[in-house]
Amino acid sequence: MKLSEVKGILEARVFVGEDKLDMEVHTAFGADLMSDVMAFAKAGSLLLTGLTNSQVVKTAASRNIAAIILVRGKEPSTEAIDMAKELQIPILATQYILFETAGILYSKGIVGCLKKVDSDFYK
Amino acid sequence: MNESENTIHTCQLEVEGGNFNAAGTVATRIKSILKELKMPDDIVRRSAICCYEAEINIVSYAKKGIINLTVWPEKVLIEVDDEGQGIPDIKQAMQQGYSTANQLIREMGFGAGMGLYNITSYSDEFAISSEVDKGTFLKITINKH
Amino acid sequence: MKLRDIKEILNADVIVGEDKLDIEVKTAFGADLMSDVLAFAKAGSMLLTGLTNTQVVRIANVLDIAAIILVRGKKPPPETVSLAKDLHIPILTTKFILFETAGRLYAKGIVGCIEKVESGSERI
């Protein structure tokens, strides 16, 4: 699916990356805990999150996230926008809550960047 | 009319700074008090949300705090008075997404800069004053809608 | 849908609330930010989260959340389990990540406890 379709489905506003909407995305990861994003999010995935600070952009960059989708009507901080422009990571924002965002994308064929985490991971 | 004459409940509850395990117990207590007083669900919910956020702020940034609850038939007043580090720039602290929380607070799921913002959006009247190295005072009013 | 069905769909383990699997649930909210849970989660919903501390249970109690579903293979620490038992709040754990958990539940008819949050508007 193209990022432009994701934008359409989620009725999202593009804050950064208007020129990158032709990129293809197939997978997603949703979390507000940056340590979990670091641990589990995979390169090329969408990151669905309610965090709006520049830390999200840094984390996304280090995991080679394709695009950040802010959920729950959140808007990125100016620092996050500046950093996303610099690091060339698209930021889209949707009013849908994370559950709805995930549900809708899943029903259109986007899958998790991984399915399960084994509990042994945390030991 | 003297407002204090019509109060149906008042109480004072203490919050211990730094004790994340106990955070939320005052909000839980206030919720059950308001439920026992048969206050409307909407007031109960909004009071509990505001109190919870205030409590988390005390636990995160203060040595201790006092929460005073005053209840009228159609109104709740929550006054929060803490002895703590205070807020140097209130306008900045009120902004959605602004936070000075450390990593511990963030990993607990707080410190995303939504606390005071939540209080303002769920209360009907909100006042805040603060003095650096002394503490912060919040006055939160929740009316029946 | 019954909590028992949720358990099946998510291949979940029941940590607390084996006696409550017959409760009916229709809505869910997913977040790891407690302020967002406080702001938006609604009574009777399931809370999907990767947070495992006691705050999750206290907030669920304050908001009358029907059940807590811990995602990403997280396991609750003993103090969280004991508080959930005291407050009679079911805790289920699933290995699915939050995105997959939400996707699978949505496909079976569970919806968000709210659909959208208006940006920057009054949210009551």
Coordinates of C-alpha atoms in Angstrom, one line a residue:
Chain A
M1 CA 0.0 0.0 0.0
K2 CA 1.3 3.5 -0.7
L3 CA 1.6 6.0 2.1
S4 CA -0.9 8.2 0.2
E5 CA -3.5 5.4 0.6
V6 CA -2.7 5.3 4.3
K7 CA -3.2 9.0 4.5
G8 CA -6.6 8.6 2.7
I9 CA -7.8 5.7 4.8
L10 CA -6.9 7.5 8.1
E11 CA -8.1 10.9 6.9
A12 CA -4.6 12.0 8.0
R13 CA -2.9 15.3 7.8
V14 CA 0.7 15.3 6.5
F15 CA 3.0 17.4 8.7
V16 CA 6.3 16.2 7.1
G17 CA 7.0 14.2 3.9
E18 CA 4.4 15.5 1.3
D19 CA 7.0 14.4 -1.3
K20 CA 7.2 10.8 0.1
L21 CA 3.6 9.7 -0.2
D22 CA 4.5 7.3 -3.1
M23 CA 6.5 5.0 -0.7
E24 CA 5.2 1.5 -0.2
V25 CA 4.3 0.2 3.3
H26 CA 3.2 -3.2 4.3
T27 CA 3.8 -3.5 8.1
A28 CA 3.2 -1.5 11.2
F29 CA 4.0 -1.3 14.9
G30 CA 2.0 0.6 17.5
A31 CA 3.3 1.7 20.9
D32 CA 3.8 4.7 23.2
L33 CA 6.8 3.2 25.0
M34 CA 10.0 4.1 23.2
S35 CA 11.9 1.2 24.8
D36 CA 9.4 -1.1 23.1
V37 CA 9.7 0.7 19.8
M38 CA 13.5 0.3 20.0
A39 CA 13.2 -3.4 20.9
F40 CA 10.5 -4.5 18.4
A41 CA 9.8 -2.0 15.6
K42 CA 11.2 -3.1 12.2
A43 CA 12.7 -1.2 9.4
G44 CA 10.3 -0.1 6.7
S45 CA 7.2 -0.2 9.1
L46 CA 4.8 2.5 10.0
L47 CA 5.1 3.6 13.7
L48 CA 1.7 4.4 15.2
T49 CA 2.1 6.4 18.4
G50 CA 0.6 9.0 20.7
L51 CA 4.0 10.5 21.6
T52 CA 4.7 13.8 19.9
N53 CA 8.2 14.8 21.0
S54 CA 11.5 14.7 19.0
Q55 CA 12.5 11.5 20.9
V56 CA 9.9 9.7 18.7
V57 CA 11.6 10.9 15.5
K58 CA 15.1 10.0 16.8
T59 CA 13.8 6.5 17.8
A60 CA 12.1 6.1 14.4
A61 CA 15.2 7.1 12.6
S62 CA 17.4 4.7 14.5
R63 CA 14.9 1.9 13.6
N64 CA 14.6 3.0 10.0
I65 CA 10.9 3.5 10.4
A66 CA 9.2 4.4 7.0
A67 CA 6.7 6.9 8.5
I68 CA 5.3 8.1 11.9
I69 CA 1.6 8.1 12.2
L70 CA 0.5 10.2 15.2
V71 CA -2.9 8.9 16.6
R72 CA -5.6 10.3 19.0
G73 CA -5.7 13.8 17.4
K74 CA -2.1 14.6 18.5
E75 CA 0.1 17.1 16.7
P76 CA 3.8 16.9 16.5
S77 CA 5.9 19.4 18.5
T78 CA 7.9 21.9 16.4
E79 CA 11.1 20.2 17.5
A80 CA 9.7 16.9 16.2
I81 CA 8.8 18.5 12.9
D82 CA 12.2 20.1 12.5
M83 CA 14.0 16.9 13.2
A84 CA 11.7 14.8 11.0
K85 CA 12.4 17.2 8.1
E86 CA 16.1 16.9 8.7
L87 CA 16.0 13.1 9.0
Q88 CA 13.5 12.9 6.1
I89 CA 10.9 10.9 8.0
P90 CA 7.3 11.6 7.1
I91 CA 4.9 12.5 10.0
L92 CA 1.2 12.0 9.4
A93 CA -1.5 12.7 12.1
T94 CA -4.9 11.1 12.4
Q95 CA -7.8 11.7 14.8
Y96 CA -8.5 8.0 15.1
I97 CA -7.5 6.4 18.3
L98 CA -4.7 3.7 18.1
F99 CA -7.2 0.8 18.3
E100 CA -9.2 2.1 15.4
T101 CA -6.2 3.1 13.4
A102 CA -4.7 -0.4 13.8
G103 CA -8.1 -2.1 13.1
I104 CA -8.7 -0.1 10.0
L105 CA -5.2 -0.6 8.5
Y106 CA -5.3 -4.3 9.4
S107 CA -8.6 -4.7 7.6
K108 CA -6.9 -3.1 4.5
G109 CA -4.0 -5.6 4.6
I110 CA -1.3 -4.0 6.7
V111 CA 0.1 -6.5 9.2
G112 CA 2.3 -6.2 12.3
C113 CA 6.0 -5.8 11.6
L114 CA 6.2 -8.9 13.8
K115 CA 3.3 -10.9 15.2
K116 CA 4.3 -12.0 18.6
V117 CA 6.8 -11.3 21.3
D118 CA 7.9 -14.3 23.4
S119 CA 7.7 -13.6 27.1
D120 CA 11.2 -14.9 27.5
F121 CA 12.3 -11.7 25.8
Y122 CA 11.9 -9.8 29.1
K123 CA 13.8 -12.2 31.3
Chain B
M1 CA -25.7 32.8 50.1
N2 CA -22.8 31.4 52.0
E3 CA -21.3 28.6 49.9
S4 CA -19.7 26.8 52.8
E5 CA -23.1 26.2 54.4
N6 CA -24.3 24.0 51.5
T7 CA -21.3 21.7 51.3
I8 CA -22.3 18.0 51.6
H9 CA -18.8 16.7 52.1
T10 CA -15.2 17.9 52.8
C11 CA -12.1 16.0 53.4
Q12 CA -8.3 16.3 53.3
L13 CA -6.1 13.6 51.8
E14 CA -2.4 13.3 51.8
V15 CA -0.1 12.3 48.9
E16 CA 3.4 11.0 49.5
G17 CA 6.0 12.3 47.0
G18 CA 8.1 9.7 45.1
N19 CA 5.8 6.8 46.0
F20 CA 4.7 5.6 42.6
N21 CA 3.1 2.5 44.0
A22 CA 0.6 4.5 46.0
A23 CA -0.2 7.0 43.2
G24 CA -3.8 7.0 42.3
T25 CA -5.1 5.9 45.7
V26 CA -6.4 9.4 46.5
A27 CA -8.2 9.5 43.1
T28 CA -9.7 6.1 43.9
R29 CA -10.8 7.3 47.3
I30 CA -12.4 10.5 45.9
K31 CA -14.2 8.4 43.3
S32 CA -15.8 6.2 45.9
I33 CA -16.7 9.2 48.1
L34 CA -18.4 10.9 45.2
K35 CA -20.1 7.7 44.2
E36 CA -21.4 7.2 47.8
L37 CA -22.7 10.8 47.7
K38 CA -24.6 9.8 44.5
M39 CA -22.9 12.5 42.4
P40 CA -23.6 12.3 38.7
D41 CA -21.3 9.8 36.8
D42 CA -19.9 12.6 34.7
I43 CA -18.7 14.6 37.7
V44 CA -17.3 11.4 39.4
R45 CA -15.3 10.5 36.3
R46 CA -13.9 14.0 35.6
S47 CA -13.0 14.5 39.3
A48 CA -11.2 11.2 39.4
I49 CA -9.3 12.0 36.2
C50 CA -8.2 15.5 37.4
C51 CA -7.3 14.1 40.9
Y52 CA -5.3 11.3 39.3
E53 CA -3.2 13.7 37.2
A54 CA -2.6 16.0 40.2
E55 CA -1.5 13.0 42.2
I56 CA 0.9 11.9 39.6
N57 CA 2.4 15.4 39.5
I58 CA 2.9 15.3 43.3
V59 CA 4.5 11.9 43.2
S60 CA 6.8 12.9 40.4
Y61 CA 7.8 16.4 41.4
A62 CA 7.1 17.0 45.1
K63 CA 8.0 15.8 48.6
K64 CA 4.4 15.7 49.7
G65 CA 1.1 17.2 48.9
I66 CA -2.4 17.7 50.4
I67 CA -5.6 17.3 48.4
N68 CA -8.6 19.0 49.8
L69 CA -12.0 17.9 48.5
T70 CA -15.1 20.0 48.8
V71 CA -18.4 18.8 47.5
W72 CA -21.7 20.7 46.8
P73 CA -24.8 19.1 45.4
E74 CA -23.8 20.1 41.9
K75 CA -20.2 21.0 42.1
V76 CA -16.8 19.5 43.2
L77 CA -13.7 21.6 44.2
I78 CA -10.3 19.9 44.3
E79 CA -7.5 21.9 45.8
V80 CA -4.0 20.6 45.5
D81 CA -1.2 22.0 47.5
D82 CA 2.3 20.5 47.3
E83 CA 5.7 21.1 48.8
G84 CA 8.0 20.5 45.8
Q85 CA 10.2 21.9 43.1
G86 CA 7.5 24.2 41.6
I87 CA 7.1 25.2 38.0
P88 CA 9.4 27.9 36.6
D89 CA 7.3 28.6 33.5
I90 CA 3.6 27.8 33.9
K91 CA 2.7 28.7 30.4
Q92 CA 5.2 26.2 29.0
A93 CA 4.1 23.5 31.5
M94 CA 0.5 23.9 30.4
Q95 CA 1.4 23.0 26.8
Q96 CA 0.3 19.7 25.5
G97 CA 3.4 17.5 25.0
Y98 CA 5.7 19.6 27.3
S99 CA 7.3 17.6 30.1
T100 CA 10.3 17.6 32.3
A101 CA 9.7 14.0 33.4
N102 CA 12.7 11.7 33.8
Q103 CA 13.1 8.3 32.2
L104 CA 11.6 6.4 35.2
I105 CA 8.4 8.5 35.0
R106 CA 8.2 8.0 31.2
E107 CA 8.6 4.2 31.5
M108 CA 5.8 4.1 34.0
G109 CA 3.5 5.6 31.2
F110 CA 3.4 9.1 32.5
G111 CA 5.4 12.2 31.6
A112 CA 4.1 12.7 28.1
G113 CA 3.1 16.2 28.9
M114 CA -0.6 15.6 29.1
G115 CA -1.2 16.0 32.8
L116 CA -2.0 19.7 33.3
Y117 CA -3.6 19.6 29.8
N118 CA -5.9 16.9 30.8
I119 CA -6.9 18.7 34.0
T120 CA -7.7 21.9 32.0
S121 CA -9.8 20.0 29.5
Y122 CA -11.8 18.0 32.1
S123 CA -12.4 20.8 34.6
D124 CA -14.7 23.7 34.3
E125 CA -12.5 26.2 36.2
F126 CA -8.8 25.8 36.7
A127 CA -6.3 28.0 38.5
I128 CA -2.6 27.3 39.1
S129 CA 0.1 29.1 41.0
S130 CA 3.6 28.0 41.6
E131 CA 6.9 29.1 43.3
V132 CA 10.2 27.5 42.4
D133 CA 11.6 25.3 45.2
K134 CA 8.5 25.9 47.3
G135 CA 5.6 24.2 45.6
T136 CA 2.5 24.3 43.3
F137 CA -1.1 25.1 44.1
L138 CA -4.0 23.9 41.9
K139 CA -7.7 24.8 42.2
I140 CA -9.9 22.6 40.1
T141 CA -13.6 23.0 39.9
I142 CA -16.0 20.5 38.3
N143 CA -19.6 21.5 37.7
K144 CA -22.6 19.4 36.8
H145 CA -23.3 19.8 33.0
Chain C
M1 CA -18.4 -10.9 22.7
K2 CA -17.4 -12.6 25.9
L3 CA -14.0 -12.2 27.5
R4 CA -13.7 -15.9 26.9
D5 CA -13.8 -15.3 23.2
I6 CA -11.2 -12.6 23.5
K7 CA -8.9 -15.1 25.3
E8 CA -9.3 -17.5 22.3
I9 CA -8.8 -14.9 19.6
L10 CA -5.6 -13.6 21.3
N11 CA -4.4 -17.0 22.5
A12 CA -4.2 -15.3 25.8
D13 CA -3.3 -16.5 29.3
V14 CA -5.7 -15.4 32.1
I15 CA -3.6 -14.1 35.0
V16 CA -6.4 -12.7 37.0
G17 CA -10.2 -13.2 36.6
E18 CA -10.7 -16.8 35.5
D19 CA -14.2 -16.5 37.1
K20 CA -15.0 -13.4 35.0
L21 CA -14.6 -14.8 31.5
D22 CA -18.4 -14.5 30.9
I23 CA -18.4 -10.7 31.0
E24 CA -19.5 -9.0 27.7
V25 CA -17.1 -6.6 26.0
K26 CA -17.7 -4.6 22.8
T27 CA -15.1 -1.9 22.9
A28 CA -11.4 -1.3 23.4
F29 CA -8.7 1.3 23.9
G30 CA -5.0 0.8 23.3
A31 CA -2.2 3.0 24.7
D32 CA 0.9 2.9 26.8
L33 CA 0.4 6.5 27.9
M34 CA -1.5 6.6 31.2
S35 CA -2.7 10.2 30.7
D36 CA -4.2 9.2 27.3
V37 CA -5.9 6.3 29.0
L38 CA -7.3 8.6 31.7
A39 CA -8.4 11.1 29.1
F40 CA -10.0 8.7 26.6
A41 CA -10.7 5.2 27.8
K42 CA -14.3 4.5 28.7
A43 CA -16.1 2.4 31.3
G44 CA -16.7 -1.1 30.2
S45 CA -13.9 -1.2 27.6
M46 CA -10.9 -3.4 27.5
L47 CA -7.5 -1.7 28.0
L48 CA -4.8 -3.0 25.7
T49 CA -1.4 -1.9 26.9
G50 CA 2.3 -2.8 27.2
L51 CA 2.5 -1.2 30.7
T52 CA 2.6 -3.6 33.6
N53 CA 3.0 -1.6 36.8
T54 CA 0.3 -1.1 39.5
Q55 CA -0.8 2.2 38.0
V56 CA -2.4 0.3 35.1
V57 CA -4.7 -1.5 37.6
R58 CA -5.5 1.6 39.6
I59 CA -6.4 3.6 36.5
A60 CA -8.5 0.7 35.2
N61 CA -10.3 0.7 38.6
V62 CA -10.9 4.5 38.5
L63 CA -12.3 4.3 35.0
D64 CA -14.3 1.1 35.4
I65 CA -12.3 -0.7 32.7
A66 CA -13.7 -4.2 32.1
A67 CA -10.4 -6.0 31.6
I68 CA -6.7 -5.3 31.0
I69 CA -5.1 -7.1 28.1
L70 CA -1.3 -7.0 28.3
V71 CA 0.3 -7.1 24.8
R72 CA 3.8 -7.9 23.4
G73 CA 4.3 -10.9 25.7
K74 CA 4.5 -8.7 28.8
K75 CA 4.0 -10.3 32.2
P76 CA 2.6 -8.4 35.2
P77 CA 4.8 -8.2 38.3
P78 CA 3.4 -9.8 41.5
E79 CA 2.2 -6.5 43.0
T80 CA 0.2 -5.7 39.9
V81 CA -1.4 -9.2 40.0
S82 CA -2.3 -8.9 43.7
L83 CA -3.8 -5.4 43.3
A84 CA -5.9 -6.7 40.3
K85 CA -7.1 -9.6 42.4
D86 CA -8.1 -7.2 45.3
L87 CA -9.9 -4.9 42.9
H88 CA -11.5 -7.7 40.8
I89 CA -10.1 -6.6 37.5
P90 CA -9.2 -9.3 35.0
I91 CA -5.7 -9.4 33.5
L92 CA -5.1 -11.4 30.3
T93 CA -1.7 -11.6 28.6
T94 CA -1.1 -12.1 24.9
K95 CA 2.1 -12.4 22.9
F96 CA 0.6 -10.5 20.0
I97 CA 2.0 -6.9 19.5
L98 CA -0.6 -4.1 20.0
F99 CA -1.1 -3.6 16.3
E100 CA -1.9 -7.3 15.7
T101 CA -4.1 -7.5 18.9
A102 CA -6.1 -4.5 17.7
G103 CA -6.3 -5.8 14.2
R104 CA -7.5 -9.2 15.2
L105 CA -10.1 -7.9 17.6
Y106 CA -11.4 -5.3 15.2
A107 CA -11.8 -8.0 12.5
K108 CA -14.0 -9.9 15.0
G109 CA -16.2 -6.8 15.6
I110 CA -14.7 -5.1 18.6
V111 CA -14.5 -1.3 18.1
G112 CA -12.8 1.6 19.7
C113 CA -14.4 2.9 22.9
I114 CA -14.3 6.2 21.0
E115 CA -13.5 6.5 17.3
K116 CA -11.6 9.7 17.1
V117 CA -10.2 12.5 19.2
E118 CA -10.8 16.0 17.8
S119 CA -7.4 17.8 17.6
G120 CA -6.9 20.4 20.2
S121 CA -10.6 20.7 21.0
E122 CA -12.5 20.3 24.2
R123 CA -12.7 16.6 24.9
I124 CA -15.4 16.1 27.4

